[in-house]
């Protein structure tokens, strides 16, 4: 199911860093985003720290990050600002794939399944808008 929560910009930046940690390998923990853009510099070694259960502990202090130029609605993510995010309960609340979202303040929990949300959105569209016909280039990867 889907949840809505408020989290800090720093949490978003850290969770994106975790999502990109396995690159160039595939990872089920890779986060897919909307209203957001960022660059992953895969040439940079991951600075993500995990515990013995592969759960996110944090990012090494003062280490270079793989995530660059992260923006929400074309504005740089501010670490101290609070943002509203929507994600599955698996990732946001249940810490699936090692994600923590440690400062998450839940606004609405279990409001809809993600498949129902997609179906409702598609029904409401009635047609596919032009903006969805081409790649939106939300994520850029430097290899």
mmCIF file of C-alpha atoms in Angstrom:
data_model
loop_
_atom_site.group_PDB
_atom_site.id
_atom_site.type_symbol
_atom_site.label_atom_id
_atom_site.label_comp_id
_atom_site.label_asym_id
_atom_site.label_seq_id
_atom_site.Cartn_x
_atom_site.Cartn_y
_atom_site.Cartn_z
ATOM 1 C CA UNK A 1 0.000 0.000 0.000
ATOM 2 C CA UNK A 2 0.986 3.625 -0.303
ATOM 3 C CA UNK A 3 1.880 5.991 2.517
ATOM 4 C CA UNK A 4 2.431 9.727 2.695
ATOM 5 C CA UNK A 5 5.079 11.090 5.047
ATOM 6 C CA UNK A 6 7.029 14.224 5.747
ATOM 7 C CA UNK A 7 10.820 13.852 5.687
ATOM 8 C CA UNK A 8 13.778 16.205 5.645
ATOM 9 C CA UNK A 9 15.668 17.024 2.493
ATOM 10 C CA UNK A 10 18.713 15.407 4.096
ATOM 11 C CA UNK A 11 16.793 12.142 4.453
ATOM 12 C CA UNK A 12 15.860 12.271 0.772
ATOM 13 C CA UNK A 13 19.488 12.879 -0.220
ATOM 14 C CA UNK A 14 20.697 10.035 2.011
ATOM 15 C CA UNK A 15 18.051 7.612 0.734
ATOM 16 C CA UNK A 16 18.956 8.445 -2.868
ATOM 17 C CA UNK A 17 22.577 7.723 -1.976
ATOM 18 C CA UNK A 18 21.527 4.304 -0.668
ATOM 19 C CA UNK A 19 19.441 3.689 -3.793
ATOM 20 C CA UNK A 20 22.501 4.317 -5.980
ATOM 21 C CA UNK A 21 24.961 2.366 -3.801
ATOM 22 C CA UNK A 22 24.879 -0.868 -5.837
ATOM 23 C CA UNK A 23 25.478 0.796 -9.203
ATOM 24 C CA UNK A 24 26.360 -0.412 -11.788
ATOM 25 C CA UNK A 25 24.570 -3.536 -10.556
ATOM 26 C CA UNK A 26 20.781 -3.663 -10.462
ATOM 27 C CA UNK A 27 19.151 -3.172 -7.081
ATOM 28 C CA UNK A 28 15.590 -3.725 -5.933
ATOM 29 C CA UNK A 29 16.172 -0.810 -3.591
ATOM 30 C CA UNK A 30 16.614 1.705 -6.416
ATOM 31 C CA UNK A 31 14.130 4.530 -5.853
ATOM 32 C CA UNK A 32 11.951 5.691 -8.728
ATOM 33 C CA UNK A 33 10.952 9.322 -8.528
ATOM 34 C CA UNK A 34 8.476 11.899 -9.798
ATOM 35 C CA UNK A 35 8.753 15.712 -9.752
ATOM 36 C CA UNK A 36 12.424 15.202 -9.117
ATOM 37 C CA UNK A 37 15.716 15.035 -11.018
ATOM 38 C CA UNK A 38 19.222 14.007 -10.017
ATOM 39 C CA UNK A 39 22.513 12.714 -11.372
ATOM 40 C CA UNK A 40 24.295 9.570 -10.217
ATOM 41 C CA UNK A 41 28.063 9.689 -10.625
ATOM 42 C CA UNK A 42 28.859 5.971 -10.716
ATOM 43 C CA UNK A 43 32.574 6.787 -10.933
ATOM 44 C CA UNK A 44 32.444 7.757 -7.248
ATOM 45 C CA UNK A 45 32.759 4.881 -4.768
ATOM 46 C CA UNK A 46 29.708 4.463 -2.590
ATOM 47 C CA UNK A 47 29.927 6.120 0.823
ATOM 48 C CA UNK A 48 26.879 4.271 2.163
ATOM 49 C CA UNK A 49 27.291 2.406 5.432
ATOM 50 C CA UNK A 50 25.204 -0.706 6.131
ATOM 51 C CA UNK A 51 24.824 -2.849 9.226
ATOM 52 C CA UNK A 52 25.138 -6.659 9.334
ATOM 53 C CA UNK A 53 21.578 -6.999 7.998
ATOM 54 C CA UNK A 54 22.224 -4.706 4.991
ATOM 55 C CA UNK A 55 20.153 -1.965 6.591
ATOM 56 C CA UNK A 56 21.157 1.630 5.985
ATOM 57 C CA UNK A 57 23.147 3.219 8.818
ATOM 58 C CA UNK A 58 24.159 6.409 7.055
ATOM 59 C CA UNK A 59 26.590 8.040 4.672
ATOM 60 C CA UNK A 60 30.255 8.384 5.658
ATOM 61 C CA UNK A 61 30.889 11.868 6.946
ATOM 62 C CA UNK A 62 32.767 14.168 4.557
ATOM 63 C CA UNK A 63 32.813 11.492 1.827
ATOM 64 C CA UNK A 64 32.058 12.403 -1.760
ATOM 65 C CA UNK A 65 28.526 11.468 -2.727
ATOM 66 C CA UNK A 66 27.336 9.767 -5.884
ATOM 67 C CA UNK A 67 24.145 11.837 -5.975
ATOM 68 C CA UNK A 68 24.640 15.230 -7.567
ATOM 69 C CA UNK A 69 22.350 18.106 -8.516
ATOM 70 C CA UNK A 70 19.235 16.672 -6.807
ATOM 71 C CA UNK A 71 16.175 18.841 -7.378
ATOM 72 C CA UNK A 72 12.489 18.738 -6.558
ATOM 73 C CA UNK A 73 10.296 20.752 -8.926
ATOM 74 C CA UNK A 74 13.484 22.198 -10.473
ATOM 75 C CA UNK A 75 14.732 23.570 -7.126
ATOM 76 C CA UNK A 76 17.771 22.214 -5.278
ATOM 77 C CA UNK A 77 16.836 19.968 -2.373
ATOM 78 C CA UNK A 78 17.394 21.835 0.885
ATOM 79 C CA UNK A 79 18.688 19.482 3.614
ATOM 80 C CA UNK A 80 16.769 21.261 6.416
ATOM 81 C CA UNK A 81 13.500 21.678 4.527
ATOM 82 C CA UNK A 82 10.599 19.273 5.108
ATOM 83 C CA UNK A 83 9.138 17.575 2.028
ATOM 84 C CA UNK A 84 6.124 15.330 1.560
ATOM 85 C CA UNK A 85 6.834 11.979 -0.085
ATOM 86 C CA UNK A 86 4.650 9.080 -1.134
ATOM 87 C CA UNK A 87 6.016 5.558 -1.290
ATOM 88 C CA UNK A 88 5.049 1.984 -0.609
ATOM 89 C CA UNK A 89 4.782 0.729 2.952
ATOM 90 C CA UNK A 90 7.568 -1.747 2.098
ATOM 91 C CA UNK A 91 10.119 1.019 1.549
ATOM 92 C CA UNK A 92 8.880 3.910 3.670
ATOM 93 C CA UNK A 93 7.609 2.232 6.833
ATOM 94 C CA UNK A 94 8.888 -1.357 6.768
ATOM 95 C CA UNK A 95 12.485 -0.455 5.745
ATOM 96 C CA UNK A 96 12.476 -2.755 2.726
ATOM 97 C CA UNK A 97 15.710 -3.077 0.766
ATOM 98 C CA UNK A 98 17.553 -1.471 3.683
ATOM 99 C CA UNK A 99 15.830 1.936 3.486
ATOM 100 C CA UNK A 100 15.298 3.736 6.804
ATOM 101 C CA UNK A 101 13.595 7.112 6.259
ATOM 102 C CA UNK A 102 14.507 7.692 9.907
ATOM 103 C CA UNK A 103 12.747 11.020 10.395
ATOM 104 C CA UNK A 104 9.528 10.066 8.580
ATOM 105 C CA UNK A 105 6.409 11.575 10.109
ATOM 106 C CA UNK A 106 3.486 9.668 8.620
ATOM 107 C CA UNK A 107 0.611 11.804 7.389
ATOM 108 C CA UNK A 108 -1.567 9.115 5.811
ATOM 109 C CA UNK A 109 -0.919 5.389 6.063
ATOM 110 C CA UNK A 110 -2.118 2.591 3.785
ATOM 111 C CA UNK A 111 -4.412 4.795 1.733
ATOM 112 C CA UNK A 112 -4.338 2.791 -1.490
ATOM 113 C CA UNK A 113 -2.437 0.049 -3.259
ATOM 114 C CA UNK A 114 0.046 1.310 -5.819
ATOM 115 C CA UNK A 115 -1.704 -0.664 -8.572
ATOM 116 C CA UNK A 116 -5.050 0.979 -7.710
ATOM 117 C CA UNK A 117 -3.364 4.399 -7.663
ATOM 118 C CA UNK A 118 -1.962 3.829 -11.160
ATOM 119 C CA UNK A 119 -5.325 2.557 -12.424
ATOM 120 C CA UNK A 120 -7.181 5.581 -10.986
ATOM 121 C CA UNK A 121 -4.634 7.940 -12.498
ATOM 122 C CA UNK A 122 -4.867 6.315 -15.923
ATOM 123 C CA UNK A 123 -8.685 6.449 -15.852
ATOM 124 C CA UNK A 124 -8.595 10.126 -14.887
ATOM 125 C CA UNK A 125 -6.234 10.974 -17.763
ATOM 126 C CA UNK A 126 -8.555 9.809 -20.554
ATOM 127 C CA UNK A 127 -5.597 10.252 -22.928
ATOM 128 C CA UNK A 128 -1.807 10.200 -22.644
ATOM 129 C CA UNK A 129 -0.439 13.746 -22.269
ATOM 130 C CA UNK A 130 2.401 14.791 -24.552
ATOM 131 C CA UNK A 131 4.820 15.034 -21.609
ATOM 132 C CA UNK A 132 4.570 11.250 -21.090
ATOM 133 C CA UNK A 133 5.323 10.343 -24.692
ATOM 134 C CA UNK A 134 9.047 11.003 -24.323
ATOM 135 C CA UNK A 135 11.621 10.262 -21.651
ATOM 136 C CA UNK A 136 11.521 12.870 -18.880
ATOM 137 C CA UNK A 137 15.255 12.494 -18.100
ATOM 138 C CA UNK A 138 14.644 12.488 -14.359
ATOM 139 C CA UNK A 139 17.775 10.462 -13.636
ATOM 140 C CA UNK A 140 21.144 10.939 -15.337
ATOM 141 C CA UNK A 141 23.920 8.410 -14.827
ATOM 142 C CA UNK A 142 27.609 9.199 -15.317
ATOM 143 C CA UNK A 143 29.574 5.982 -15.888
#
